[in-house]
PDB file of C-alpha atoms in Angstrom:
ATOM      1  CA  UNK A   1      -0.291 -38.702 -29.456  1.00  0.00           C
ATOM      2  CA  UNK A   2      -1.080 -34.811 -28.976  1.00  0.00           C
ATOM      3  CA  UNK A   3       1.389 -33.707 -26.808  1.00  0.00           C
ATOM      4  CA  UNK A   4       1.553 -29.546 -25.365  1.00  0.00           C
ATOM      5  CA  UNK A   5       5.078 -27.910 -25.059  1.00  0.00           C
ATOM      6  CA  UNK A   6       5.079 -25.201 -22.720  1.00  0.00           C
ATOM      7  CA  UNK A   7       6.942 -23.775 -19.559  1.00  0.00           C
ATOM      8  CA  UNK A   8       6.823 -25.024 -16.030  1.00  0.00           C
ATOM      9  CA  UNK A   9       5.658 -22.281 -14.489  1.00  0.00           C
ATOM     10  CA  UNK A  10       2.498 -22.896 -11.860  1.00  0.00           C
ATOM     11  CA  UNK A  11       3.348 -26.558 -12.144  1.00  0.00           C
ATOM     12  CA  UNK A  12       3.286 -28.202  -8.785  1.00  0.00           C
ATOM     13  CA  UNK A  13       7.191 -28.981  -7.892  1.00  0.00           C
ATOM     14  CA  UNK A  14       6.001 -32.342  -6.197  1.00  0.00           C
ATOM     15  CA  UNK A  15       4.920 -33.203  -9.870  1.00  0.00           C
ATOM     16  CA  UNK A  16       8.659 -31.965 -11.234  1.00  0.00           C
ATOM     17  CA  UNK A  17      10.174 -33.801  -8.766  1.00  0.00           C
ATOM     18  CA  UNK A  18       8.125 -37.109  -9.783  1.00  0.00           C
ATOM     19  CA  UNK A  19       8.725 -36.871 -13.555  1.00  0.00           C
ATOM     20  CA  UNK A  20      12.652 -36.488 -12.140  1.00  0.00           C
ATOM     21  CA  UNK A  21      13.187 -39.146 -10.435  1.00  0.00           C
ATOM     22  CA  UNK A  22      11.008 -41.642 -12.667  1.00  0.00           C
ATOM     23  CA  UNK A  23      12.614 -40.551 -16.100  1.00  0.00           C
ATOM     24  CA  UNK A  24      15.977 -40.722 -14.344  1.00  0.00           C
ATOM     25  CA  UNK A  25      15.178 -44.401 -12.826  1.00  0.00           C
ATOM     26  CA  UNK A  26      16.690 -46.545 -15.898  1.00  0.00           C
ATOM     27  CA  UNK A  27      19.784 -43.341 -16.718  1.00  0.00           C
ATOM     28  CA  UNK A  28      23.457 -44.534 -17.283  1.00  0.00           C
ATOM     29  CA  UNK A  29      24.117 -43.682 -13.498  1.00  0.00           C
ATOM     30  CA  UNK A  30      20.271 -43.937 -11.992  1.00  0.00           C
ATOM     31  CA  UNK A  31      19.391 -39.798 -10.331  1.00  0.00           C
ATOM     32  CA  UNK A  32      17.092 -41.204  -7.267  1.00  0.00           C
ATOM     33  CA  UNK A  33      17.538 -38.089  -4.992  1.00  0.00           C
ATOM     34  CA  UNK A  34      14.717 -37.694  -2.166  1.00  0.00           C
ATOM     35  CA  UNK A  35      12.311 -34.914  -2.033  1.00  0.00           C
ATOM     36  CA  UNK A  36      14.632 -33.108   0.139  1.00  0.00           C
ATOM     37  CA  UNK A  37      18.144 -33.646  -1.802  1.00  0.00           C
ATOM     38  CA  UNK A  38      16.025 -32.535  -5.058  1.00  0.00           C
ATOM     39  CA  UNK A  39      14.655 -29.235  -3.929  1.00  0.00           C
ATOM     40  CA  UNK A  40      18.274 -28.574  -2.386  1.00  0.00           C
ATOM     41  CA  UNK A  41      19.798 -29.356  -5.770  1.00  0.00           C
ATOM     42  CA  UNK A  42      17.518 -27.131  -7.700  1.00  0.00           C
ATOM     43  CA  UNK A  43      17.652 -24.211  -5.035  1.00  0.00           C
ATOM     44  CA  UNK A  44      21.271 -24.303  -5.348  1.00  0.00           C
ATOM     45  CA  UNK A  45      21.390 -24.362  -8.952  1.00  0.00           C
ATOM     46  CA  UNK A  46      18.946 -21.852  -8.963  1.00  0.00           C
ATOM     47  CA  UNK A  47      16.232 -23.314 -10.732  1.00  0.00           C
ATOM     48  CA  UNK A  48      13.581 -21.441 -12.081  1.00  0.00           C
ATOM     49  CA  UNK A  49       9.934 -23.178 -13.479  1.00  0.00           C
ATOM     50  CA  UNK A  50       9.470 -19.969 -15.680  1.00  0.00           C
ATOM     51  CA  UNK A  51      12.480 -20.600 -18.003  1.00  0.00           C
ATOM     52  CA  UNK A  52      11.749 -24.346 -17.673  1.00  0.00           C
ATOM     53  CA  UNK A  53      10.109 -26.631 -20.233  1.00  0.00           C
ATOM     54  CA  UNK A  54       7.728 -29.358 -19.921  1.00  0.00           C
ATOM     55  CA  UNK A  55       5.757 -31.951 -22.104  1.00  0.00           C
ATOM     56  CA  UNK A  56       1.916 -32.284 -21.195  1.00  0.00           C
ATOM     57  CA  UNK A  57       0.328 -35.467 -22.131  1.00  0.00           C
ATOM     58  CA  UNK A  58      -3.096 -33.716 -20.103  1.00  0.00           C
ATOM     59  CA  UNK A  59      -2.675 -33.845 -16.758  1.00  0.00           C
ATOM     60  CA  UNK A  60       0.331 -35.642 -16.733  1.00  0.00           C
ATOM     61  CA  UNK A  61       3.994 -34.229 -16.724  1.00  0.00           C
ATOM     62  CA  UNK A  62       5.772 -36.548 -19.468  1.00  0.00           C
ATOM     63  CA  UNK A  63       8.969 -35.123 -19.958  1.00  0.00           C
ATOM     64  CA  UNK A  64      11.227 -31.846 -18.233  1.00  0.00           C
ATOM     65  CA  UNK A  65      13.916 -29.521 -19.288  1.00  0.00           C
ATOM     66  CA  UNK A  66      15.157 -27.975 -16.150  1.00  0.00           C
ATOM     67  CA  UNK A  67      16.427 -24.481 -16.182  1.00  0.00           C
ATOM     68  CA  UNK A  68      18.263 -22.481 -13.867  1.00  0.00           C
ATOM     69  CA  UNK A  69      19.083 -18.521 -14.369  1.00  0.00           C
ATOM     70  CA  UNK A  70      22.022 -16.140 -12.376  1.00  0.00           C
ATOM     71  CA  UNK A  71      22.125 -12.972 -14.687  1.00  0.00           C
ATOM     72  CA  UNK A  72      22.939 -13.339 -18.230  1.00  0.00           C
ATOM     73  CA  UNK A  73      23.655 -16.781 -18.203  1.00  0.00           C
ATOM     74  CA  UNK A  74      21.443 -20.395 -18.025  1.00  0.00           C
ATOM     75  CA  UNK A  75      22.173 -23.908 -16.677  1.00  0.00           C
ATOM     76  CA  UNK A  76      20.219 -26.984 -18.087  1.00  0.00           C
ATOM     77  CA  UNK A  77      20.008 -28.725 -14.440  1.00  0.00           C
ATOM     78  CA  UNK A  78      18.154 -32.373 -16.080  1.00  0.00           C
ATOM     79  CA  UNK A  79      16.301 -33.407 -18.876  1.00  0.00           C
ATOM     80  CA  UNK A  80      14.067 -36.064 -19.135  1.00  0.00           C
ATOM     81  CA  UNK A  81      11.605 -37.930 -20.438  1.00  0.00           C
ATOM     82  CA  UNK A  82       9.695 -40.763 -19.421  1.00  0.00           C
ATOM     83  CA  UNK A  83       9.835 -44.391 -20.900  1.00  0.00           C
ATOM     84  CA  UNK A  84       7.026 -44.326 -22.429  1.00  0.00           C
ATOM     85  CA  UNK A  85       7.202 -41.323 -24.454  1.00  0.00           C
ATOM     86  CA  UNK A  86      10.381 -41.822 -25.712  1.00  0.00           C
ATOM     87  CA  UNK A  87      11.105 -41.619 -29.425  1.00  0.00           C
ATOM     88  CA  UNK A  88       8.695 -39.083 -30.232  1.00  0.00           C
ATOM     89  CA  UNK A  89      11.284 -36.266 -30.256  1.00  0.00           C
ATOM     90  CA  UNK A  90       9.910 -34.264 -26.732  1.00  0.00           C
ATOM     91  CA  UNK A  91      13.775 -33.797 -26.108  1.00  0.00           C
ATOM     92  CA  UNK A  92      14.099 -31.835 -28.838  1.00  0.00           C
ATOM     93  CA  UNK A  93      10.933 -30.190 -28.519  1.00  0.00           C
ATOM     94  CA  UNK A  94      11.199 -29.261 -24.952  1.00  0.00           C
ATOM     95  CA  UNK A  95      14.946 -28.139 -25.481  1.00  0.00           C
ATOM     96  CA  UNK A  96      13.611 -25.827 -28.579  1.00  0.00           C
ATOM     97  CA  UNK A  97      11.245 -24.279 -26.194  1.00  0.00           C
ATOM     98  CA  UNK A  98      13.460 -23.829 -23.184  1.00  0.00           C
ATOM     99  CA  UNK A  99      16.019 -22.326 -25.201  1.00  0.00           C
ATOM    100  CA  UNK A 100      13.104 -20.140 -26.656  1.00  0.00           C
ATOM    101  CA  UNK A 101      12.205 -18.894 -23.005  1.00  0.00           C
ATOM    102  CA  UNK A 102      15.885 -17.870 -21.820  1.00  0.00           C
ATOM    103  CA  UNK A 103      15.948 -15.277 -25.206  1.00  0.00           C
ATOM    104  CA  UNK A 104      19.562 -14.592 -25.020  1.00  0.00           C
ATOM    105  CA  UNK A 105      21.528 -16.143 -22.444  1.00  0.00           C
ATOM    106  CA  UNK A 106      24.334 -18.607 -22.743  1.00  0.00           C
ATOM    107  CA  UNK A 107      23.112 -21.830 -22.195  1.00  0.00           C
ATOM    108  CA  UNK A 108      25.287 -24.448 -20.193  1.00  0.00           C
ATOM    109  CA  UNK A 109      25.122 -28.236 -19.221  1.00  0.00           C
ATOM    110  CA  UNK A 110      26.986 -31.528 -18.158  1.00  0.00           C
ATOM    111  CA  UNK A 111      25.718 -34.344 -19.780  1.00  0.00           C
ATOM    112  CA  UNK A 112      27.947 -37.838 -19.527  1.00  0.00           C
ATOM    113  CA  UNK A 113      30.194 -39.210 -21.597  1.00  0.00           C
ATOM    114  CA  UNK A 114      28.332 -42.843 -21.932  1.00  0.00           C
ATOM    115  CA  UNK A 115      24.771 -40.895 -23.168  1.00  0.00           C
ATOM    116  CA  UNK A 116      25.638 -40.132 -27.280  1.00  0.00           C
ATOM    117  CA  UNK A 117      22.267 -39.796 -27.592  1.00  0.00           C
ATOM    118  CA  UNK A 118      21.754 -37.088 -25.295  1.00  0.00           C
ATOM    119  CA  UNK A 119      25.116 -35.646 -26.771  1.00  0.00           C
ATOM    120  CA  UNK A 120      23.939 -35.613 -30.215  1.00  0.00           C
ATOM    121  CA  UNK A 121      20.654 -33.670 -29.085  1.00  0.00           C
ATOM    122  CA  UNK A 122      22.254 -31.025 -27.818  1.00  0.00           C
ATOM    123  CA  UNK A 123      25.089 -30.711 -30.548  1.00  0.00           C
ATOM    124  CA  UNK A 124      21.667 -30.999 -32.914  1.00  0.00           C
ATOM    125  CA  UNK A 125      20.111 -27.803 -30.652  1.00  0.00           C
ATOM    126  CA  UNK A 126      23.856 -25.687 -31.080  1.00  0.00           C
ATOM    127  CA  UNK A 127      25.465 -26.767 -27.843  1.00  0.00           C
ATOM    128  CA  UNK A 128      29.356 -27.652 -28.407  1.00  0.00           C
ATOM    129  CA  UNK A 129      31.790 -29.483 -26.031  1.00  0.00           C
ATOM    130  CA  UNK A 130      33.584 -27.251 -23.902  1.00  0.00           C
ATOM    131  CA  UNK A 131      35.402 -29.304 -21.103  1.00  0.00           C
ATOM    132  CA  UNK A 132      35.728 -32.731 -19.926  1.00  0.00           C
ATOM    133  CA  UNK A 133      34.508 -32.848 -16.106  1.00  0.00           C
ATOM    134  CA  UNK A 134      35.338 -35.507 -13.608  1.00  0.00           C
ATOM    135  CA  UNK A 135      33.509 -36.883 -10.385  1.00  0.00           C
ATOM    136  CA  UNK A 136      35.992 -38.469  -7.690  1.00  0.00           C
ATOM    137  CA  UNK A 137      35.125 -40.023  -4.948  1.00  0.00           C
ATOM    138  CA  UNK A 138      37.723 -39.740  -1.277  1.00  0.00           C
ATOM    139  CA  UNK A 139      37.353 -42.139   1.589  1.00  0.00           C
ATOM    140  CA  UNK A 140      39.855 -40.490   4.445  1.00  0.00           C
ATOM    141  CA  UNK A 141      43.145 -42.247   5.095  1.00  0.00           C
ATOM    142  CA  UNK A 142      43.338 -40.774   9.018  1.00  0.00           C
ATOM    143  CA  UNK A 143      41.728 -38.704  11.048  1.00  0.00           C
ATOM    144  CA  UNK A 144      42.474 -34.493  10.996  1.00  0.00           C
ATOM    145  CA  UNK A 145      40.861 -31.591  11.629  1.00  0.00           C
ATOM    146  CA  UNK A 146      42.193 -27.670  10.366  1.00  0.00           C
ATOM    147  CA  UNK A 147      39.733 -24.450  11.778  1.00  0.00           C
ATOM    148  CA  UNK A 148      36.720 -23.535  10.446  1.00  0.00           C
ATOM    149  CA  UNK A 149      36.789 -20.439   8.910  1.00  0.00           C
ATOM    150  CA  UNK A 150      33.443 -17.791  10.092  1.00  0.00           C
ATOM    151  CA  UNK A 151      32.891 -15.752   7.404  1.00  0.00           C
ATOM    152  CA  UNK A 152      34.881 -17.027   4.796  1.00  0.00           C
ATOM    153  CA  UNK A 153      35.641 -15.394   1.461  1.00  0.00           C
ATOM    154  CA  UNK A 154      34.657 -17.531  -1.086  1.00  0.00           C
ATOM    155  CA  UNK A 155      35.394 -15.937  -3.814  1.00  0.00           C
ATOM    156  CA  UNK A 156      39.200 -15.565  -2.619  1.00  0.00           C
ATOM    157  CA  UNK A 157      39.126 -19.036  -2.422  1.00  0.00           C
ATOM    158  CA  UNK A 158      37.825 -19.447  -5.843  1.00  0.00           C
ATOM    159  CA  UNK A 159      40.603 -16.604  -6.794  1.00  0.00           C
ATOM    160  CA  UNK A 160      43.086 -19.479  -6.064  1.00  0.00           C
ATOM    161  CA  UNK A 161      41.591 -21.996  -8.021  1.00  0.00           C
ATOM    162  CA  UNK A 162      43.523 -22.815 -11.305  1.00  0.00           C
ATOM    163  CA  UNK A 163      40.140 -23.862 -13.323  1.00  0.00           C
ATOM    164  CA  UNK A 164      36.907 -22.010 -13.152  1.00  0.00           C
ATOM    165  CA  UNK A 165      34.356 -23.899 -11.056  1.00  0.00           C
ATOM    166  CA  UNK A 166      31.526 -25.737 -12.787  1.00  0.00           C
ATOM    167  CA  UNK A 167      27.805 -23.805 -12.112  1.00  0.00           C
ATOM    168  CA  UNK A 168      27.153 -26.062  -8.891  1.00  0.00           C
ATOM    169  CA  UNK A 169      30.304 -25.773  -7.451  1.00  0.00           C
ATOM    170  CA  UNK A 170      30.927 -21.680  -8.022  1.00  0.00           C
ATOM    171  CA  UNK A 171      30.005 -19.220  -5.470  1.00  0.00           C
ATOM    172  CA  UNK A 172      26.434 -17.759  -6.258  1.00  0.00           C
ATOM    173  CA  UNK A 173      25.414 -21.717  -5.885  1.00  0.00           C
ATOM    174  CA  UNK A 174      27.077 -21.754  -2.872  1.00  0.00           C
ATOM    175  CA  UNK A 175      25.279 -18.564  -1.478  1.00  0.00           C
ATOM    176  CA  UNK A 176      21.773 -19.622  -2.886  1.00  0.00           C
ATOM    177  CA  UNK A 177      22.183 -23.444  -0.692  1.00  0.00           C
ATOM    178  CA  UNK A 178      20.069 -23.921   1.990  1.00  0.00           C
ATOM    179  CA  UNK A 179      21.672 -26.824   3.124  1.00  0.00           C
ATOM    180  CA  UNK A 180      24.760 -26.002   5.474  1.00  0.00           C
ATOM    181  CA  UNK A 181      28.215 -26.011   4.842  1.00  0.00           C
ATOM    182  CA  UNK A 182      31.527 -25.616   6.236  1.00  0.00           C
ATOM    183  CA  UNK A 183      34.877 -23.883   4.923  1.00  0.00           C
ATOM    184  CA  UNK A 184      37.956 -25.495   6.811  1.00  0.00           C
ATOM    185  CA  UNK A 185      41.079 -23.997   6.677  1.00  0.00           C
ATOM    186  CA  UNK A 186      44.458 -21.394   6.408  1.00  0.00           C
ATOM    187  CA  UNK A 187      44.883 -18.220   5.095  1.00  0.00           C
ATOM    188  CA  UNK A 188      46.652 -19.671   2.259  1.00  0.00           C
ATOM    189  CA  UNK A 189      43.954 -22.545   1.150  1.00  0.00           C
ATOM    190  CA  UNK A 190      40.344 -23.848   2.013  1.00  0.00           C
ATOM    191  CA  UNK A 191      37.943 -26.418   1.796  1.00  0.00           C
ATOM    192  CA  UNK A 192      34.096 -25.798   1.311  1.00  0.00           C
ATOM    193  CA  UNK A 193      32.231 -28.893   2.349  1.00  0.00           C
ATOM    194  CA  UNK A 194      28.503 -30.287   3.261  1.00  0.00           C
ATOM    195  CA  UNK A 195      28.427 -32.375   6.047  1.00  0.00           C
ATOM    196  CA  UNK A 196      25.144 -33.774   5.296  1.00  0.00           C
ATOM    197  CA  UNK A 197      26.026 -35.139   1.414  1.00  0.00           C
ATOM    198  CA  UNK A 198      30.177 -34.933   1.226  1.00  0.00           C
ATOM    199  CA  UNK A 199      29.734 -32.779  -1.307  1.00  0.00           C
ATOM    200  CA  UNK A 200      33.100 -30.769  -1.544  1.00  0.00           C
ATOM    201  CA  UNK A 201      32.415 -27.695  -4.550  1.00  0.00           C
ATOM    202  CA  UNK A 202      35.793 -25.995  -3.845  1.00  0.00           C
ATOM    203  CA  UNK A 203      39.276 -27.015  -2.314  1.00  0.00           C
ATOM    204  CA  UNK A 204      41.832 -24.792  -3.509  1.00  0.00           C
ATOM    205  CA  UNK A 205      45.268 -23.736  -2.136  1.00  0.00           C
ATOM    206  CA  UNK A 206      46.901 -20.270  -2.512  1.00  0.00           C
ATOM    207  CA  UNK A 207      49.796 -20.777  -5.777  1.00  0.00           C
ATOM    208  CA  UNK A 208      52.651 -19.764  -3.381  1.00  0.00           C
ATOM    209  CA  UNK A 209      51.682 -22.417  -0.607  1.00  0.00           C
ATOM    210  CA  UNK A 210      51.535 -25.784  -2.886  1.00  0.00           C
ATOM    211  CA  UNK A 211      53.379 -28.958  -2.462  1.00  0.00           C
ATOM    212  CA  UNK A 212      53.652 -28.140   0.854  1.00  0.00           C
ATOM    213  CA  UNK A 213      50.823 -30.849   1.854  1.00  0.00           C
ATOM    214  CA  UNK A 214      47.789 -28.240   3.006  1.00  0.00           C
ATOM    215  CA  UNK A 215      46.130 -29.893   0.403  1.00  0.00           C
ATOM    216  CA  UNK A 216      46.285 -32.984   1.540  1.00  0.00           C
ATOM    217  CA  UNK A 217      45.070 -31.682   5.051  1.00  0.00           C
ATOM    218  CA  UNK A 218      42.221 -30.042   3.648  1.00  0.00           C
ATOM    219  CA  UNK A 219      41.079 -32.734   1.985  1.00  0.00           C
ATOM    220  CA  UNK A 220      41.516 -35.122   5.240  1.00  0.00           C
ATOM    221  CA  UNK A 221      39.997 -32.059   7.556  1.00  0.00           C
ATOM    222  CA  UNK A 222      37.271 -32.198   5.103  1.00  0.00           C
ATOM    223  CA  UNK A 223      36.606 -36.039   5.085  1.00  0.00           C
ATOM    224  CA  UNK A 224      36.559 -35.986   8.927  1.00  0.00           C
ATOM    225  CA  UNK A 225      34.449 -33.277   9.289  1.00  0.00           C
ATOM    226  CA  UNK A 226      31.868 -34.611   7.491  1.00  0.00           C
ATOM    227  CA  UNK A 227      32.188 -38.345   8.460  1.00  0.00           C
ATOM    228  CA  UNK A 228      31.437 -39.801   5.095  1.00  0.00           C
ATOM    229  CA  UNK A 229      32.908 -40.544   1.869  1.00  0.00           C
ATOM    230  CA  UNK A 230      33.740 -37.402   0.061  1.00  0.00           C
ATOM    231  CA  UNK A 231      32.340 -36.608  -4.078  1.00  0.00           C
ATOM    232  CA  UNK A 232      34.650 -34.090  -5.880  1.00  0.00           C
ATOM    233  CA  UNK A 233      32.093 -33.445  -8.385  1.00  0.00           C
ATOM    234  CA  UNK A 234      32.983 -31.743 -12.051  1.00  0.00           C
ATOM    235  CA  UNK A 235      36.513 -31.397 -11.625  1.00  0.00           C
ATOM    236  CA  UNK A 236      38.035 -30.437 -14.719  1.00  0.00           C
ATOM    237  CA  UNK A 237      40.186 -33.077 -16.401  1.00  0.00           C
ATOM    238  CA  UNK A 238      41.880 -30.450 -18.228  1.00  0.00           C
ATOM    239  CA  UNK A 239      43.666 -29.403 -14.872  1.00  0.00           C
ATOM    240  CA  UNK A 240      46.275 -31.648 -14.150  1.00  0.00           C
ATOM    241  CA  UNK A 241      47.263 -30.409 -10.890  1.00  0.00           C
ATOM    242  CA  UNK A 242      44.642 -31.238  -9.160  1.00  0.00           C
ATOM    243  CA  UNK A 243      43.774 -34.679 -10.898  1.00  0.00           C
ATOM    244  CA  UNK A 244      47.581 -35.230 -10.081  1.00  0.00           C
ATOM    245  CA  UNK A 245      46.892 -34.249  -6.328  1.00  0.00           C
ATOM    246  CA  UNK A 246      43.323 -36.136  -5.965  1.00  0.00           C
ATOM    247  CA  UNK A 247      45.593 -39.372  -7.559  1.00  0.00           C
ATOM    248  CA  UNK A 248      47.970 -38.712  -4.942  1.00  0.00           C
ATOM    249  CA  UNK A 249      45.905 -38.550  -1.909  1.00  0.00           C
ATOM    250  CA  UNK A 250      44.198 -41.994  -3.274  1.00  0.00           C
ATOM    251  CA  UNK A 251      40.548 -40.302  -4.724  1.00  0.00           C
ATOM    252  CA  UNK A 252      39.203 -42.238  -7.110  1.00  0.00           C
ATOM    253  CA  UNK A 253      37.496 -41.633 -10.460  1.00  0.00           C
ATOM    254  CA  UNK A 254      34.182 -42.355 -11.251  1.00  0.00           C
ATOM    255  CA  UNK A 255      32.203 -41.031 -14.122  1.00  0.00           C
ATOM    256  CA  UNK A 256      33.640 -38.413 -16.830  1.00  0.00           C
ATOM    257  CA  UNK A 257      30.746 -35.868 -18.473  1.00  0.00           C
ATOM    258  CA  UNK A 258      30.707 -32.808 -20.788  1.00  0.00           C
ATOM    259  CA  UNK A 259      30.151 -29.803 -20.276  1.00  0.00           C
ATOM    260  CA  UNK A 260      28.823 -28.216 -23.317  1.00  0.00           C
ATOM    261  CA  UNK A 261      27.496 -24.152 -23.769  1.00  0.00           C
ATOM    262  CA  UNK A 262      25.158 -22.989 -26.007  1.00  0.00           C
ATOM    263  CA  UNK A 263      26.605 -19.184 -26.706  1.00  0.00           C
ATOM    264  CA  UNK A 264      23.992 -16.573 -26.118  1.00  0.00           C
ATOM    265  CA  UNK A 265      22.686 -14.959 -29.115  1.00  0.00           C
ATOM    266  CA  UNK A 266      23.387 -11.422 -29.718  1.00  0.00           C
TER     267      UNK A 266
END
């Protein structure tokens, strides 16, 4: 099997998409986003097919490493490859080569807990384990609905957040969406949430105003607004206030991942 290693870049993003979603189609939790919720994900994340790696059986896309640059730094937004080319080491191969293309950014990813395999190729490639990450789900109790803030600050509502943001859910992902969203909320805490998806990337509450149940309204405002059940993705498990405040309100944990970085090289 002669297989070519090279970037993404000119590569139609219909193909990308289609190596996505069937490499992802038998994963721990199954990735099946439309055409839509894919190019939404990647704009977000800031993908970018230049820094991006990809395994070329011919004409066909095999396998992807999925890169996404802001500055000095690089997020590995999927990897895959498909079934049938498994156990011939593209992983490895296409990581080498991405890593290659980003020179000498730090390199970060999430990768979940149940995949050792994908965790040992990554420990194998110089990533390390950083932070455990949690995904919570929030169905809303009863109805409630706090202002929507015009021209919000988001990065003083990230200033109030006790844990630094994973790369989806921090502010120049927010600003590169297309997809709308709303921030709800005081002068002394805010929720950021899509409507279309539930997706809520930051609630946070000013220090001096907690345990005073804005929280809990936020997260209700939030869950109203948008109709749907809400996904508190990559919350850090290392923060016990808010896992102690999602367990409160009745959220429930799903899946637990790590996020590992690969430090730049000097």
């Amino acid at each position: 099997m002669t297989i070519e290693i090279r970037s993404l870049a000119g590569v139609p993003f219909d193909q990308i998409y289609e190596t996505f979603v069937q490499g992802f189609s038998d994963y721990v939790i199954p990735l099946q986003p439309d055409r839509k919720a894919f190019e939404e994900m990647q704009t977000r994340r800031g993908f970018d097919a230049a820094y991006s790696a990809g395994a070329f059986d011919g004409d066909r896309l095999a396998g992807i490493v999925l890169t996404c640059i802001d500055g000095d730094r690089a997020y590995n937004s999927g990897t895959t490859v498909l079934t049938e080319y498994r156990r011939h080491r593209l992983g490895r191969r296409m990581m080498d080569h991405a890593i290659s293309l980003i020179g000498n950014r730090e390199y970060i990813l999430e990768v979940l807990e149940q995949n050792p395999n994908a965790i040992a190729l990554y420990e194998a490639v110089g990533f390390r384990r950083t932070r455990r990450l949690q995904l919570w789900t929030y169905e809303a109790k009863s109805p409630a609905r706090i202002t929507e803030i015009a021209n919000a600050d988001l990065d003083q509502i990230r200033s109030w957040c006790d844990a630094a943001p994973s790369w989806q859910n921090d502010v120049p992902s927010l600003r590169r969406a297309r997809d709308s969203y709303v921030v709800l909320g005081t002068l002394h805490g805010a929720a950021v949430v899509f409507p279309n998806s539930g997706d809520v990337p930051l609630l946070a509450v000013e220090p001096a105003a907690r345990r005073q149940g804005l929280g809990r309204r936020l997260l209700e405002a939030a869950a109203t607004r948008a109709n749907k059940p809400l996904r508190l993705v990559n919350v850090d498990d290392g923060d016990r206030g808010i896992a102690t405040f999602l367990e409160h309100c009745g959220a429930v944990r799903k899946v637990a991942q790590w996020e590992m970085v690969r430090e730049g090289r000097s």
